C-alpha cells in the first residue's frame, strides 16, 4: 500500500463527514446524540465501540463541534465558525485528541488530561477530551482516568473510542454512556463508493464496486482506501478483473471448483484446483475467507434465509445440503484459525480441505451403504458396487482399490515407512516398530511402544501424514498414541450417528442390544473388511 497510500489519506479525509446527516449507517447513534444535544441532556462521558473504520472518531469530532459551535450547543454545527473549523482540522485548544495507542502510560493521562481538566476552557463552552484506541491505556492510566470520571468538573466531556470494548475495565465503561457502532452493510458501502467514484470522476464497473465493498468487511475507511488504490493502479476504467488481479481476490470459477470438488469428494479434482491456486499465487487465507463467504450465502439460502447477495456458488450440486455446508463452514473456520499459527500455510490449507473429503458428514448415506451391502451378502450376491450415492461410495475409508501399494493397511505401512525414511532416516527407523490402525471415520491411529518414539513421531507428524496420503491415495489424519493398538471403541463406525442426525428416530432399530450370543448377520465380517471399521452396533429398519 505504500506507494498508493497518499491519495487514500486525501480521499478519506476529503470525505470525512462534517455533520450527523453525512454519517452513514449509524442511525441509532446519530439520533440519540442529536436528541441529547437538542434537549441539553449531554452526558459527561461517552464510550464509542465498534469495528475499525465505521465512524467512531468522525462522530466524536462531530459531537465536539456540536458542543462548541459558536452558534451555541446544536445538533447542526455550522462548520464555518473558528471552533468548527479548528475541530475539523484537529487544531482546537479546547478539544484535545489523544491517541492512546501511542500514549498508553499514566504520565500521558496526567499531562493531557488530569493536569488540565480542572482549568476552564480556553475560548469555547466545553472542554472535550477524545481518547482514541482507549483500550490501549495501561491500568494506572485507567485508574487515574477513573478518578476524573467519578467527579468530572463542569463543562468537561470525555469521548472514549475503541475497537475492543472487552478491554475497557467495567469501572470505566459503567461511567460512560455507551454507543455501539455497526459495520456498514455491503449494499450501503457499494452505493456510497459509487457516489464517491462519480464525484471523483472515477469510472468503475458495478461488479468491481461490489467486490471492493465486500472485501472491506464493513469498514468504510477500508472501502474508500480500496477504491483509491484500484483507481490509481488501474489508471482509466476500473474493471472487475483488474480488481481481482490487483488484490489477489479469488475468482468465482476457482471458488466453485474447490467447493464442488470438496462436496462431491473429488480428490483428484481438488488437487487440480489447488495446483492452479498455487500457480496463480493466491494466498491460502484469502482463498478460505472468500470460500467461506460464498458458502455461507449458499448455506443461508438452503436454510430458507435469503442471503443479502448471491456470491456465485448457487450452481453447486445436490451434495451441497445444509448439513454438508455447515460441516464445511466449521472446517473452514478451524483451518483459518490454524493458519494464524502455522509456518506452512499450504500444508494447513491442504489438510483442511482434504480433511473435509475424509469426514463422514453424510453418515446417513453410510448406513444405507452398509445396509445394502449386508442385504447383498445375505442374499449370496457378490459385494458389487453399492447402490448408495456416489459420494458415499467415495467416503469409504481404507478402500483397498484406492491404495496403489495394494492390499490391506498392514501391507501398505512398509511403503509409508520407506517413503518417510527417504526424507528422514531417523523418523523412518522409529516408524518401523509402529502399528497402524486405520479407522473408517476420524483419525487413523498409530501406536508406539516407547515414549521417545512417540515424541519423535509427533515432531514429524505432518511428514508421516503426507507420505501416508500418497500411499493410500487420500488424505489421512493420524492420532499418535502410546500402546499396543488393540481395536478401540472409538473405531466404532456408528459412534457419532446421533450427533450428526443420520437417521430419523424410529427409522432404525438397534438389534445388538443384549444379544451378544446371537450369530452375527451373514456377511458382516466381509462388510467390516471392506469398510475398514469395526461394526459394534447393528441396526435394522423397524
Ligand atoms: N459511518 C461513516 N460514514 C461516512 N464516512 C465514514 C464512516 N465511517 C468511516 N468513514 C470514512 O472513513 C474515515 C475514517 O473513519 P473514522 O476515523 O471515523 O473511523 P473509526 O471508526 O474511528 O476507525 P478506527 O477504529 O480505525 O479509528 C472517515 O474519514 C470517513 O471518510
Ligand atoms: Mg478512530
Ligand atoms: Zn460552528
Coordinates of C-alpha atoms and ligand atoms in Angstrom, one line a residue:
X1 CA 0.0 0.0 0.0
X2 CA 3.0 2.3 0.5
X3 CA 3.0 4.0 -2.9
X4 CA -0.7 4.5 -3.2
X5 CA -1.3 5.4 0.5
X6 CA -1.1 9.1 -0.2
X7 CA -4.2 9.5 -2.3
X8 CA -6.1 7.3 0.1
X9 CA -5.4 9.6 3.0
X10 CA -6.5 12.6 1.0
X11 CA -9.7 10.9 -0.2
X12 CA -10.8 9.5 3.1
X13 CA -10.1 12.9 4.7
X14 CA -11.8 14.7 1.9
X15 CA -14.9 12.8 2.5
X16 CA -14.9 12.7 6.3
X17 CA -18.5 13.6 7.3
X18 CA -18.8 17.1 8.9
X19 CA -22.3 16.7 10.3
X20 CA -24.6 14.0 11.7
X21 CA -26.5 13.8 8.4
X22 CA -23.5 12.7 6.4
X23 CA -22.6 9.8 8.7
X24 CA -23.5 6.6 7.0
X25 CA -25.1 3.5 8.6
X26 CA -25.1 4.6 12.3
X27 CA -28.7 5.9 12.7
X28 CA -29.1 4.9 16.3
X29 CA -26.0 6.8 17.4
X30 CA -26.8 9.9 15.4
X31 CA -30.4 10.1 16.5
X32 CA -29.7 9.6 20.2
X33 CA -26.8 12.2 20.2
X34 CA -28.9 14.7 18.3
X35 CA -31.8 14.3 20.7
X36 CA -29.5 14.7 23.7
X37 CA -28.0 17.9 22.2
X38 CA -31.4 19.4 21.4
X39 CA -32.7 18.7 24.9
X40 CA -29.4 19.8 26.5
X41 CA -29.0 16.4 28.1
X42 CA -25.4 15.8 27.2
X43 CA -23.6 13.2 29.3
X44 CA -20.2 13.9 30.6
X45 CA -18.6 10.7 29.3
X46 CA -19.2 8.6 26.1
X47 CA -17.8 5.3 25.0
X48 CA -17.9 4.6 21.3
X49 CA -17.3 0.9 20.5
X50 CA -17.3 -0.9 17.1
X51 CA -15.1 -2.3 14.3
X52 CA -12.4 -0.2 12.6
X53 CA -13.3 2.5 10.1
X54 CA -17.0 2.8 10.8
X55 CA -17.1 6.4 12.0
X56 CA -16.2 6.5 15.7
X57 CA -13.6 9.2 15.5
X58 CA -15.6 11.0 12.9
X59 CA -18.7 11.0 15.2
X60 CA -16.6 12.1 18.2
X61 CA -15.4 15.2 16.3
X62 CA -19.0 16.0 15.2
X63 CA -20.1 15.8 18.8
X64 CA -17.3 18.1 19.8
X65 CA -18.3 20.6 17.2
X66 CA -22.0 20.4 18.2
X67 CA -20.9 21.2 21.8
X68 CA -18.6 24.1 20.9
X69 CA -20.0 25.6 17.8
X70 CA -20.2 29.4 18.1
X71 CA -23.9 29.1 17.3
X72 CA -24.4 27.5 20.7
X73 CA -24.9 23.9 21.6
X74 CA -26.6 22.5 18.5
X75 CA -27.4 19.3 16.6
X76 CA -26.4 21.0 13.4
X77 CA -22.9 22.6 13.9
X78 CA -22.3 25.4 11.4
X79 CA -18.9 24.1 10.2
X80 CA -17.8 27.6 9.5
X81 CA -17.0 29.2 12.8
X82 CA -13.4 29.1 14.2
X83 CA -14.3 26.4 16.6
X84 CA -15.9 24.1 14.0
X85 CA -13.1 24.7 11.5
X86 CA -10.4 24.0 14.1
X87 CA -12.1 20.9 15.3
X88 CA -12.3 19.5 11.8
X89 CA -8.5 20.0 11.5
X90 CA -7.8 18.7 15.0
X91 CA -6.5 22.1 16.0
X92 CA -8.8 23.3 18.7
X93 CA -7.3 24.1 22.1
X94 CA -10.5 23.1 23.8
X95 CA -10.9 19.7 22.0
X96 CA -7.9 17.5 22.9
X97 CA -7.4 14.4 20.9
X98 CA -5.2 11.7 22.4
X99 CA -4.2 8.6 20.7
X100 CA -4.0 6.1 23.5
X101 CA -2.2 3.6 21.2
X102 CA 1.0 5.8 21.3
X103 CA 0.3 7.3 24.8
X104 CA -0.5 4.3 27.0
X105 CA 1.1 5.4 30.2
X106 CA -0.2 7.1 33.3
X107 CA 2.1 10.1 32.6
X108 CA 0.4 10.8 29.4
X109 CA -3.0 10.8 31.0
X110 CA -1.7 13.2 33.7
X111 CA -0.2 15.6 31.2
X112 CA -3.0 15.7 28.7
X113 CA -6.0 15.2 31.0
X114 CA -5.6 15.3 34.8
X115 CA -3.4 18.4 34.9
X116 CA -5.6 20.4 32.5
X117 CA -9.1 19.1 33.2
X118 CA -9.8 21.5 36.1
X119 CA -8.8 24.5 34.1
X120 CA -11.5 26.5 32.4
X121 CA -11.9 26.1 28.6
X122 CA -9.7 28.5 26.6
X123 CA -12.3 30.0 24.5
X124 CA -15.3 27.7 24.0
X125 CA -18.0 26.5 26.2
X126 CA -16.7 23.0 26.8
X127 CA -13.5 21.1 27.1
X128 CA -13.7 17.9 25.2
X129 CA -11.3 15.0 25.5
X130 CA -11.3 12.5 22.7
X131 CA -9.4 9.3 23.7
X132 CA -8.9 7.2 20.6
X133 CA -7.9 3.5 20.9
X134 CA -8.8 3.8 24.6
X135 CA -8.4 0.0 25.2
X136 CA -4.6 0.6 24.9
X137 CA -4.3 2.6 28.2
X138 CA -2.3 1.0 31.0
X139 CA -4.0 0.0 34.2
X140 CA -2.5 3.0 36.2
X141 CA -3.7 5.2 33.3
X142 CA -7.2 3.8 33.6
X143 CA -7.1 4.3 37.4
X144 CA -6.1 8.0 37.0
X145 CA -8.9 8.5 34.5
X146 CA -11.4 6.8 36.7
X147 CA -11.0 9.4 39.4
X148 CA -11.7 12.2 37.0
X149 CA -14.7 10.3 35.6
X150 CA -16.1 9.9 39.1
X151 CA -16.1 13.6 39.8
X152 CA -15.9 15.4 36.5
X153 CA -15.5 19.2 36.6
X154 CA -18.4 21.0 34.9
X155 CA -18.1 21.7 31.1
X156 CA -15.9 18.7 30.5
X157 CA -16.9 15.9 28.1
X158 CA -15.0 12.7 27.6
X159 CA -15.3 10.6 24.4
X160 CA -13.6 7.2 24.5
X161 CA -13.4 5.3 21.3
X162 CA -12.2 1.7 20.9
X163 CA -12.4 -1.3 18.6
X164 CA -12.0 -3.6 21.6
X165 CA -14.7 -2.9 24.1
X166 CA -13.9 -6.0 26.1
X167 CA -10.6 -4.5 27.1
X168 CA -12.2 -1.4 28.7
X169 CA -12.4 -2.0 32.5
X170 CA -16.0 -2.3 33.7
X171 CA -15.4 0.5 36.2
X172 CA -14.7 2.9 33.3
X173 CA -17.4 1.6 31.0
X174 CA -20.1 1.8 33.6
X175 CA -19.4 5.6 34.0
X176 CA -19.9 6.2 30.3
X177 CA -22.9 6.3 28.1
X178 CA -22.2 3.6 25.6
X179 CA -22.8 3.6 21.8
X180 CA -22.2 0.6 19.6
X181 CA -21.2 1.4 16.1
X182 CA -22.1 -1.2 13.4
X183 CA -20.2 -2.5 10.4
X184 CA -21.7 -0.9 7.3
X185 CA -23.8 -3.2 5.1
X186 CA -22.3 -4.3 1.7
X187 CA -25.1 -2.6 -0.3
X188 CA -24.6 0.7 1.6
X189 CA -20.9 0.5 1.1
X190 CA -21.2 -0.2 -2.6
X191 CA -23.7 2.6 -3.0
X192 CA -21.5 5.1 -1.1
X193 CA -18.4 4.1 -3.1
X194 CA -20.3 4.5 -6.3
X195 CA -21.4 8.0 -5.4
X196 CA -17.9 8.9 -4.3
X197 CA -16.4 7.5 -7.5
X198 CA -18.8 9.6 -9.5
X199 CA -17.8 12.8 -7.6
X200 CA -14.1 11.9 -8.2
X201 CA -14.7 11.2 -11.9
X202 CA -13.6 7.5 -11.5
X203 CA -15.2 5.1 -14.0
X204 CA -15.7 1.7 -12.3
X205 CA -17.7 -1.4 -13.2
X206 CA -20.6 -2.1 -10.8
X207 CA -19.2 -5.6 -10.2
X208 CA -15.9 -4.1 -9.3
X209 CA -17.6 -1.8 -6.8
X210 CA -19.4 -4.8 -5.2
X211 CA -16.1 -6.7 -5.0
X212 CA -14.4 -3.8 -3.2
X213 CA -17.4 -3.3 -0.9
X214 CA -17.4 -7.0 0.0
X215 CA -13.8 -7.1 0.8
X216 CA -13.9 -4.0 3.0
X217 CA -15.8 -6.2 5.5
X218 CA -18.0 -3.4 6.8
X219 CA -15.3 -0.8 7.1
X220 CA -16.0 2.4 5.2
X221 CA -12.4 3.6 5.5
X222 CA -11.1 0.3 4.0
X223 CA -13.7 0.6 1.2
X224 CA -12.5 4.1 0.3
X225 CA -8.9 3.0 0.6
X226 CA -9.5 0.1 -1.8
X227 CA -11.3 2.3 -4.3
X228 CA -8.4 4.8 -4.2
X229 CA -5.9 2.1 -4.8
X230 CA -7.7 0.5 -7.7
X231 CA -8.2 3.9 -9.3
X232 CA -4.6 4.9 -9.0
X233 CA -3.3 1.5 -10.2
X234 CA -5.8 0.9 -13.0
X235 CA -5.5 4.3 -14.5
X236 CA -8.6 4.5 -16.7
X237 CA -11.7 2.5 -16.2
X238 CA -11.6 0.1 -13.2
X239 CA -12.8 -3.4 -14.2
X240 CA -13.8 -6.3 -12.0
X241 CA -10.9 -8.4 -13.5
X242 CA -8.4 -5.7 -12.6
X243 CA -9.6 -5.5 -9.0
X244 CA -9.4 -9.3 -8.6
X245 CA -5.9 -9.3 -10.0
X246 CA -4.8 -6.3 -8.0
X247 CA -5.9 -7.6 -4.6
X248 CA -5.5 -11.3 -5.2
X249 CA -9.2 -11.9 -4.9
X250 CA -10.2 -15.5 -5.8
X251 CA -12.3 -15.8 -8.9
X252 CA -15.8 -17.3 -8.8
X253 CA -14.6 -20.1 -11.0
X254 CA -11.9 -21.2 -8.5
X255 CA -14.3 -20.9 -5.6
X256 CA -16.9 -23.0 -7.4
X257 CA -14.4 -25.6 -8.4
X258 CA -12.9 -26.1 -5.0
X259 CA -16.4 -26.2 -3.3
X260 CA -17.7 -28.7 -5.8
X261 CA -14.7 -30.9 -5.5
X262 CA -14.9 -31.0 -1.7
X263 CA -18.7 -31.6 -1.6
X264 CA -18.6 -34.4 -4.2
X265 CA -15.4 -35.8 -2.6
X266 CA -13.4 -35.5 -5.8
X267 CA -9.8 -35.8 -4.5
X268 CA -8.2 -35.5 -7.9
X269 CA -10.3 -32.5 -8.8
X270 CA -9.4 -30.8 -5.6
X271 CA -5.7 -31.5 -6.1
X272 CA -6.0 -29.9 -9.6
X273 CA -7.7 -26.8 -8.2
X274 CA -5.0 -26.5 -5.5
X275 CA -2.3 -26.6 -8.2
X276 CA -4.0 -23.8 -10.1
X277 CA -4.4 -21.8 -6.9
X278 CA -0.7 -22.1 -6.1
X279 CA 0.2 -21.2 -9.7
X280 CA -1.9 -18.1 -9.5
X281 CA -0.2 -17.1 -6.3
X282 CA -3.4 -16.9 -4.3
X283 CA -3.0 -16.8 -0.6
X284 CA -4.5 -19.7 1.4
X285 CA -6.1 -17.3 3.9
X286 CA -7.7 -15.2 1.2
X287 CA -9.0 -18.4 -0.6
X288 CA -10.5 -19.7 2.6
X289 CA -12.1 -16.4 3.5
X290 CA -13.7 -16.0 0.1
X291 CA -14.8 -19.6 0.1
X292 CA -16.4 -19.1 3.5
X293 CA -18.3 -16.0 2.4
X294 CA -19.6 -17.7 -0.7
X295 CA -20.6 -20.9 1.0
X296 CA -22.2 -19.0 3.8
X297 CA -24.5 -17.4 1.2
X298 CA -25.5 -20.8 -0.2
X299 CA -25.9 -22.2 3.3
X300 CA -28.3 -19.4 4.3
X301 CA -30.1 -20.0 1.1
X302 CA -30.6 -23.7 1.9
X303 CA -32.0 -22.7 5.3
X304 CA -34.5 -20.5 3.6
X305 CA -32.9 -17.3 4.8
X306 CA -32.4 -15.0 1.8
X307 CA -28.7 -14.2 1.6
X308 CA -28.1 -10.5 1.2
X309 CA -26.4 -11.0 -2.1
X310 CA -25.7 -14.2 -4.1
X311 CA -21.9 -14.8 -4.3
X312 CA -21.8 -17.0 -7.3
X313 CA -21.9 -20.5 -5.8
X314 CA -25.7 -21.0 -6.4
X315 CA -24.9 -23.7 -9.1
X316 CA -23.4 -26.1 -6.5
X317 CA -24.8 -29.6 -6.9
X318 CA -27.3 -31.5 -4.8
X319 CA -24.4 -32.6 -2.5
X320 CA -24.5 -29.1 -1.0
X321 CA -27.0 -29.9 1.6
X322 CA -27.4 -27.6 4.6
X323 CA -25.8 -30.2 6.7
X324 CA -22.8 -30.7 4.5
X325 CA -22.3 -26.9 4.1
X326 CA -22.5 -26.4 7.9
X327 CA -19.8 -29.0 8.3
X328 CA -17.7 -27.5 5.6
X329 CA -18.0 -24.0 7.1
X330 CA -17.0 -25.2 10.5
X331 CA -13.9 -26.8 8.9
X332 CA -13.0 -23.6 7.1
X333 CA -13.3 -21.7 10.3
X334 CA -11.0 -24.1 12.1
X335 CA -8.5 -24.1 9.2
X336 CA -8.4 -20.3 9.2
X337 CA -7.6 -20.4 12.9
X338 CA -4.9 -22.9 12.3
X339 CA -3.4 -20.7 9.6
X340 CA -2.7 -18.0 12.1
X341 CA -0.1 -20.1 13.9
X342 CA 1.4 -22.2 11.2
X343 CA 4.7 -21.8 9.4
X344 CA 3.3 -23.8 6.5
X345 CA 0.1 -22.2 5.2
X346 CA -0.1 -24.6 2.2
X347 CA 0.0 -27.7 4.4
X348 CA -2.7 -26.2 6.7
X349 CA -4.8 -25.5 3.6
X350 CA -4.4 -29.0 2.2
X351 CA -5.0 -30.7 5.5
X352 CA -8.1 -28.5 6.0
X353 CA -9.6 -29.1 2.6
X354 CA -8.7 -32.8 2.1
X355 CA -9.8 -33.4 5.7
X356 CA -13.3 -32.3 4.5
X357 CA -13.3 -35.1 1.9
X358 CA -12.5 -37.7 4.5
X359 CA -15.0 -36.8 7.1
X360 CA -18.4 -38.5 7.3
X361 CA -20.8 -35.7 7.2
X362 CA -23.3 -37.8 5.3
X363 CA -23.5 -40.6 7.7
X364 CA -27.0 -41.5 6.6
X365 CA -25.6 -42.5 3.2
X366 CA -23.0 -44.6 5.0
X367 CA -25.6 -46.5 6.9
X368 CA -27.5 -47.1 3.6
X369 CA -24.4 -48.4 2.0
X370 CA -23.8 -50.8 4.9
X371 CA -27.4 -52.0 4.7
X372 CA -27.2 -52.5 1.0
X373 CA -24.0 -54.4 1.4
X374 CA -25.5 -56.6 4.1
X375 CA -28.5 -57.4 2.0
X376 CA -26.4 -58.4 -0.9
X377 CA -24.2 -60.6 1.1
X378 CA -27.1 -62.2 2.9
X379 CA -28.7 -62.9 -0.5
X380 CA -25.5 -64.6 -1.6
X381 CA -24.6 -61.9 -4.1
X382 CA -21.1 -60.7 -4.5
X383 CA -20.4 -57.3 -3.0
X384 CA -20.8 -55.3 -6.2
X385 CA -20.9 -51.6 -6.4
X386 CA -23.2 -50.3 -3.7
X387 CA -26.5 -48.7 -4.5
X388 CA -25.8 -45.8 -2.3
X389 CA -24.9 -42.4 -3.8
X390 CA -21.6 -41.9 -5.4
X391 CA -20.4 -39.5 -2.8
X392 CA -21.0 -42.1 -0.1
X393 CA -19.0 -44.7 -2.1
X394 CA -16.0 -42.4 -2.1
X395 CA -16.1 -41.8 1.6
X396 CA -15.5 -45.5 2.4
X397 CA -12.2 -45.1 4.2
X398 CA -9.5 -47.5 3.6
X399 CA -10.6 -49.0 0.3
X400 CA -8.0 -51.4 -0.9
X401 CA -8.6 -50.4 -4.5
X402 CA -7.6 -46.8 -3.8
X403 CA -4.2 -47.8 -2.5
X404 CA -1.6 -48.0 -5.1
X405 CA 0.6 -50.1 -2.8
X406 CA -2.1 -52.7 -2.9
X407 CA -3.8 -54.6 -0.2
X408 CA -4.7 -54.0 3.4
X409 CA -3.2 -51.3 5.6
X410 CA -0.8 -53.7 7.1
X411 CA 0.7 -54.3 3.6
X412 CA 1.0 -50.6 2.8
X413 CA 2.6 -49.5 6.0
X414 CA 6.1 -50.6 4.9
X415 CA 5.8 -48.4 1.9
X416 CA 4.9 -45.4 4.1
X417 CA 7.9 -46.2 6.3
X418 CA 10.2 -46.4 3.3
X419 CA 8.8 -43.1 1.9
X420 CA 9.4 -41.3 5.2
X421 CA 12.9 -42.9 5.6
X422 CA 13.9 -41.4 2.3
X423 CA 13.4 -38.0 3.6
X424 CA 14.2 -38.5 7.3
X425 CA 16.2 -41.6 8.2
X426 CA 15.6 -41.3 12.0
X427 CA 11.9 -40.9 11.7
X428 CA 11.7 -43.9 9.3
X429 CA 13.5 -46.0 11.9
X430 CA 11.0 -45.1 14.6
X431 CA 8.1 -45.9 12.4
X432 CA 9.3 -49.4 11.7
X433 CA 8.1 -50.5 15.1
X434 CA 4.8 -48.6 15.0
X435 CA 1.4 -50.2 14.4
X436 CA -1.1 -48.5 12.1
X437 CA -4.8 -49.0 12.9
X438 CA -7.0 -47.4 10.2
X439 CA -10.4 -46.1 11.0
X440 CA -13.5 -45.8 8.9
X441 CA -14.0 -42.3 10.2
X442 CA -11.9 -39.9 12.2
X443 CA -8.2 -40.1 12.5
X444 CA -6.3 -43.3 12.0
X445 CA -4.2 -44.4 15.0
X446 CA -0.6 -45.0 15.0
X447 CA 0.7 -46.8 18.1
X448 CA 4.2 -46.6 19.6
X449 CA 5.7 -48.7 22.4
X450 CA 8.1 -46.2 23.6
X451 CA 7.5 -42.6 24.7
X452 CA 10.7 -41.5 23.0
X453 CA 9.5 -42.9 19.7
X454 CA 6.1 -41.3 20.1
X455 CA 7.8 -37.9 20.7
X456 CA 10.0 -38.2 17.7
X457 CA 7.0 -39.2 15.5
X458 CA 5.0 -36.2 16.8
X459 CA 7.6 -33.9 15.5
X460 CA 7.3 -35.4 12.1
X461 CA 3.6 -36.0 12.0
X462 CA 3.0 -33.8 9.0
X463 CA 5.5 -35.7 7.0
X464 CA 4.1 -39.0 8.0
X465 CA 0.6 -37.9 7.1
X466 CA 1.8 -36.6 3.8
X467 CA 3.5 -39.9 2.9
X468 CA 0.6 -41.9 4.1
X469 CA -1.7 -39.9 2.0
X470 CA 0.3 -40.6 -1.1
X471 CA 0.4 -44.3 -0.5
X472 CA -3.2 -44.6 0.5
X473 CA -4.4 -42.3 -2.2
X474 CA -6.4 -40.0 0.0
X475 CA -5.7 -37.6 2.9
X476 CA -5.4 -39.2 6.3
X477 CA -5.2 -37.6 9.7
X478 CA -3.2 -39.5 12.3
X479 CA -3.6 -39.7 16.0
X480 CA -0.3 -40.8 17.6
X481 CA -0.6 -42.8 20.7
X482 CA 1.3 -45.0 23.2
X483 CA 0.2 -48.6 23.4
X484 CA -0.2 -51.9 21.5
X485 CA -3.0 -50.8 19.3
X486 CA -5.8 -53.2 20.1
X487 CA -9.1 -52.1 18.4
X488 CA -10.7 -49.3 20.4
X489 CA -14.2 -48.2 21.0
X490 CA -13.5 -45.0 19.0
X491 CA -13.3 -47.2 15.9
X492 CA -17.0 -47.9 16.1
X493 CA -18.5 -46.9 12.8
X494 CA -21.7 -45.7 14.3
X495 CA -20.2 -43.7 17.2
X496 CA -21.3 -40.3 16.1
X497 CA -24.5 -41.1 14.4
X498 CA -26.9 -39.4 16.9
X499 CA -24.9 -36.1 16.8
X500 CA -24.9 -36.0 13.0
X501 CA -28.6 -36.8 12.9
X502 CA -28.0 -39.7 10.4
X503 CA -31.4 -41.3 10.5
X504 CA -34.7 -40.0 11.7
X505 CA -35.7 -41.5 15.2
X506 CA -37.7 -44.7 14.8
X507 CA -36.4 -45.5 11.4
X508 CA -33.8 -47.8 12.7
X509 CA -33.9 -50.4 15.4
X510 CA -30.9 -51.5 17.4
X511 CA -30.7 -55.2 17.3
X512 CA -27.4 -55.6 19.0
X513 CA -28.7 -54.7 22.5
X514 CA -28.4 -57.7 24.9
X515 CA -27.8 -60.2 22.2
X516 CA -24.0 -60.8 22.2
X517 CA -24.6 -64.5 21.8
X518 CA -26.7 -64.1 18.7
X519 CA -25.0 -65.1 15.5
X520 CA -23.7 -62.0 13.5
X521 CA -25.7 -61.4 10.3
X522 CA -24.2 -63.3 7.4
X523 CA -21.6 -61.3 5.5
X524 CA -20.9 -58.9 8.4
X525 CA -17.3 -59.9 8.6
X526 CA -16.8 -59.2 4.9
X527 CA -18.6 -55.9 5.2
X528 CA -16.3 -55.0 8.0
X529 CA -13.3 -55.9 6.0
X530 CA -14.4 -53.8 3.0
X531 CA -15.4 -50.8 5.0
X532 CA -12.3 -51.0 7.2
X533 CA -14.0 -50.2 10.5
X534 CA -15.4 -52.3 13.3
X535 CA -19.1 -52.7 13.5
X536 CA -20.3 -52.6 17.0
X537 CA -24.0 -51.7 16.7
X538 CA -26.2 -53.3 14.2
X539 CA -29.5 -51.7 13.3
X540 CA -32.3 -52.9 11.1
X541 CA -35.1 -50.8 9.7
X542 CA -38.0 -51.2 12.1
Ligands
LIG1 N1 -20.1 5.9 9.1 C1 -19.4 6.6 8.2 N2 -20.0 7.5 7.4 C2 -19.2 8.2 6.5 N3 -17.9 8.1 6.3 C3 -17.3 7.2 7.2 C4 -18.0 6.5 8.1 N4 -17.1 5.7 8.8 C5 -15.9 5.9 8.3 N5 -16.0 6.9 7.3 C6 -14.8 7.3 6.5 O1 -13.7 6.6 6.9 C7 -12.8 7.6 7.5 C8 -12.3 7.1 8.8 O2 -13.4 7.0 9.7 P1 -13.1 7.1 11.3 O3 -11.8 7.6 11.6 O4 -14.3 7.8 11.9 O5 -13.2 5.5 11.7 P2 -13.1 4.9 13.2 O6 -14.4 4.2 13.4 O7 -12.6 5.9 14.1 O8 -12.0 3.8 12.9 P3 -10.8 3.3 13.8 O9 -11.4 2.4 14.8 O10 -9.9 2.6 12.9 O11 -10.2 4.5 14.5 C9 -13.5 8.9 7.6 O12 -12.7 9.9 7.3 C10 -14.6 8.8 6.5 O13 -14.0 9.1 5.3
LIG2 MG1 -10.8 6.2 15.1
LIG3 ZN1 -19.7 26.3 14.2

